[in-house]
Short mmCIF file of C-alpha atoms in Angstrom, two decimals:
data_model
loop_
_atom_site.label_atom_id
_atom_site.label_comp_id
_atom_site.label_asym_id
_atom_site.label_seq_id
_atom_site.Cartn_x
_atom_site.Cartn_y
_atom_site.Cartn_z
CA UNK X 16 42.48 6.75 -53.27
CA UNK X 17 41.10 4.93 -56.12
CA UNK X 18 40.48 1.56 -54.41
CA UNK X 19 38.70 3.44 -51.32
CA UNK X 20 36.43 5.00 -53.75
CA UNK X 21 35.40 1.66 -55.48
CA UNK X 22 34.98 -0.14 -51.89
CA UNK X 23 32.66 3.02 -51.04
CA UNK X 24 30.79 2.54 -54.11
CA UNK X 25 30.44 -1.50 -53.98
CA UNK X 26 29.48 -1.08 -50.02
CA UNK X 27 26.37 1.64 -51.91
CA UNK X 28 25.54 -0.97 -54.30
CA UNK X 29 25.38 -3.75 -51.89
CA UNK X 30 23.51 -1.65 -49.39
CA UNK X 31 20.54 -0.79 -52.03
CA UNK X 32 20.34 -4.60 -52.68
CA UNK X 33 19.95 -5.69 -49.07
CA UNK X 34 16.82 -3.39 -48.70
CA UNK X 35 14.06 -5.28 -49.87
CA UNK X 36 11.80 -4.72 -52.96
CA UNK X 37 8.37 -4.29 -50.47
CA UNK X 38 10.35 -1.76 -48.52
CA UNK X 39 10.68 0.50 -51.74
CA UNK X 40 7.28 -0.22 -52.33
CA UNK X 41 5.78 0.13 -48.92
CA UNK X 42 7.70 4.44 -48.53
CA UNK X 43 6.14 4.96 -52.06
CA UNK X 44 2.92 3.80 -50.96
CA UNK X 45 2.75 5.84 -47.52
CA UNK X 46 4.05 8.96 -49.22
CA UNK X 47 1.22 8.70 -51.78
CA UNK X 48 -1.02 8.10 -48.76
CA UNK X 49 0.44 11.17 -47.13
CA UNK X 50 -0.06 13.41 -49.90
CA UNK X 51 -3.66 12.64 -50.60
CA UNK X 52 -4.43 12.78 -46.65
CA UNK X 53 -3.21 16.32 -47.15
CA UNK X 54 -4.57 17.30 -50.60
CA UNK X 55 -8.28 15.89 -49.14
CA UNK X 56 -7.65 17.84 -45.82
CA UNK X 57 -7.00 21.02 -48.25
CA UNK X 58 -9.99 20.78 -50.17
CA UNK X 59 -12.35 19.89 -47.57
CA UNK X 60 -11.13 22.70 -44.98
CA UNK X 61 -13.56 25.28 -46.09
CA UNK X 62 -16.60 25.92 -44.12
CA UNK X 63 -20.22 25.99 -45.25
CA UNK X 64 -22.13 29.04 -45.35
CA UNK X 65 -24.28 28.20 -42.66
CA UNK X 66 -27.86 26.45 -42.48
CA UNK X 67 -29.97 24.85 -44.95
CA UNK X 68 -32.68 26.86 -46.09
CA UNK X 69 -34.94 25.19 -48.47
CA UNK X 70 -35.55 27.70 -51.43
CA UNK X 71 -39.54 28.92 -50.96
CA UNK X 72 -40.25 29.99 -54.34
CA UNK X 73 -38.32 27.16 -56.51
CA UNK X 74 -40.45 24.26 -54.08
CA UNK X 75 -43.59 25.95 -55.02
CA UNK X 76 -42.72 26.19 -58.56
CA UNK X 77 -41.63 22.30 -58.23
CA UNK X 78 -44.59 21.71 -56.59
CA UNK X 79 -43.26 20.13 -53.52
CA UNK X 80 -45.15 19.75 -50.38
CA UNK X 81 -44.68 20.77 -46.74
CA UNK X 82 -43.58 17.12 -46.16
CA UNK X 83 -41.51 17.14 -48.71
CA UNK X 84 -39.54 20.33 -47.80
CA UNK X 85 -38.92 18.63 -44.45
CA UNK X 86 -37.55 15.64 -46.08
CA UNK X 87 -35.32 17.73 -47.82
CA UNK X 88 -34.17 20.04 -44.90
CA UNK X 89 -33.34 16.66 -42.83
CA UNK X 90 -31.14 15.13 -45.96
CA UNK X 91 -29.48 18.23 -46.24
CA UNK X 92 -28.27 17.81 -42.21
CA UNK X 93 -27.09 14.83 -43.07
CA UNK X 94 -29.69 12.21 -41.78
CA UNK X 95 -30.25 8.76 -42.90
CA UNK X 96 -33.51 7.31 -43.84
CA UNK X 97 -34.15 6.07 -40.54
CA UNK X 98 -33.16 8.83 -38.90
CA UNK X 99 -35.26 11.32 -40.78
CA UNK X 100 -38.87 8.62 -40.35
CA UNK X 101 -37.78 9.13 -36.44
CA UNK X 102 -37.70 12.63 -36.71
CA UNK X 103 -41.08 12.49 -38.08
CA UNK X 104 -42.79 9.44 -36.86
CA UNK X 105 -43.51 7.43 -39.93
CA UNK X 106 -42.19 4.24 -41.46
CA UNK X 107 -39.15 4.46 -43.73
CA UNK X 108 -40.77 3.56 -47.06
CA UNK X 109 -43.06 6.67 -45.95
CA UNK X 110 -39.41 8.43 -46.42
CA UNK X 111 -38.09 6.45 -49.08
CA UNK X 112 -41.44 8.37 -51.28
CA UNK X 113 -40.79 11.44 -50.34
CA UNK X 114 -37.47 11.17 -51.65
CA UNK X 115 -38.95 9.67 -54.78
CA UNK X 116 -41.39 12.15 -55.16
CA UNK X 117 -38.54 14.65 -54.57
CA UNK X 118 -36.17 13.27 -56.98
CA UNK X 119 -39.06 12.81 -59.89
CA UNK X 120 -39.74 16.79 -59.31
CA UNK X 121 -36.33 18.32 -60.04
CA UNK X 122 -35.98 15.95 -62.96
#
């Protein structure tokens, strides 16, 4: 009974040893990966009120103008800089600013 036992646990021993090192390390990595895939699925399942609706009174009181405002409603969709001077046929440093304008406002 007693030999069986030890034979059991030197077959254990041996069998951790024969696994490689990167193995280990490989699991631990693709559990961490795993785990963050589902923590940034959890945090980023919620969905957004709705539209972007640029705030009337705080623009005036910033002083922002029309073009402005439509700068702003087209970064808030999500639009690049190239994008948005597309959407409203001018060059990109036309766009590039408005956003400076923009940015030196709410400062």
């Amino acid at each position: 009974l007693y030999s069986s036992h030890s034979s059991k646990n030197a077959e254990n021993k041996y069998f951790i040893r024969a696994i490689p090192t990167e193995l280990y390390i490989f699991l631990l990595a693709a559990a961490f990966m795993a785990l963050g895939l589902w923590i940034g699925a959890q945090l980023t399942s919620g969905s957004r009120d709705g539209d972007f609706r640029v705030n009337e009174a705080a623009a005036s009181a910033l002083g922002l103008t029309l073009r402005e405002r439509e700068v702003l409603s087209l970064i808030a969709e999500g639009q690049s800089n190239k994008e948005i001077a597309r959407s409203l046929g001018v060059s990109p440093n036309t766009v590039k600013t408005h956003l400076a304008n923009l940015y030196s406002n709410s400062m």
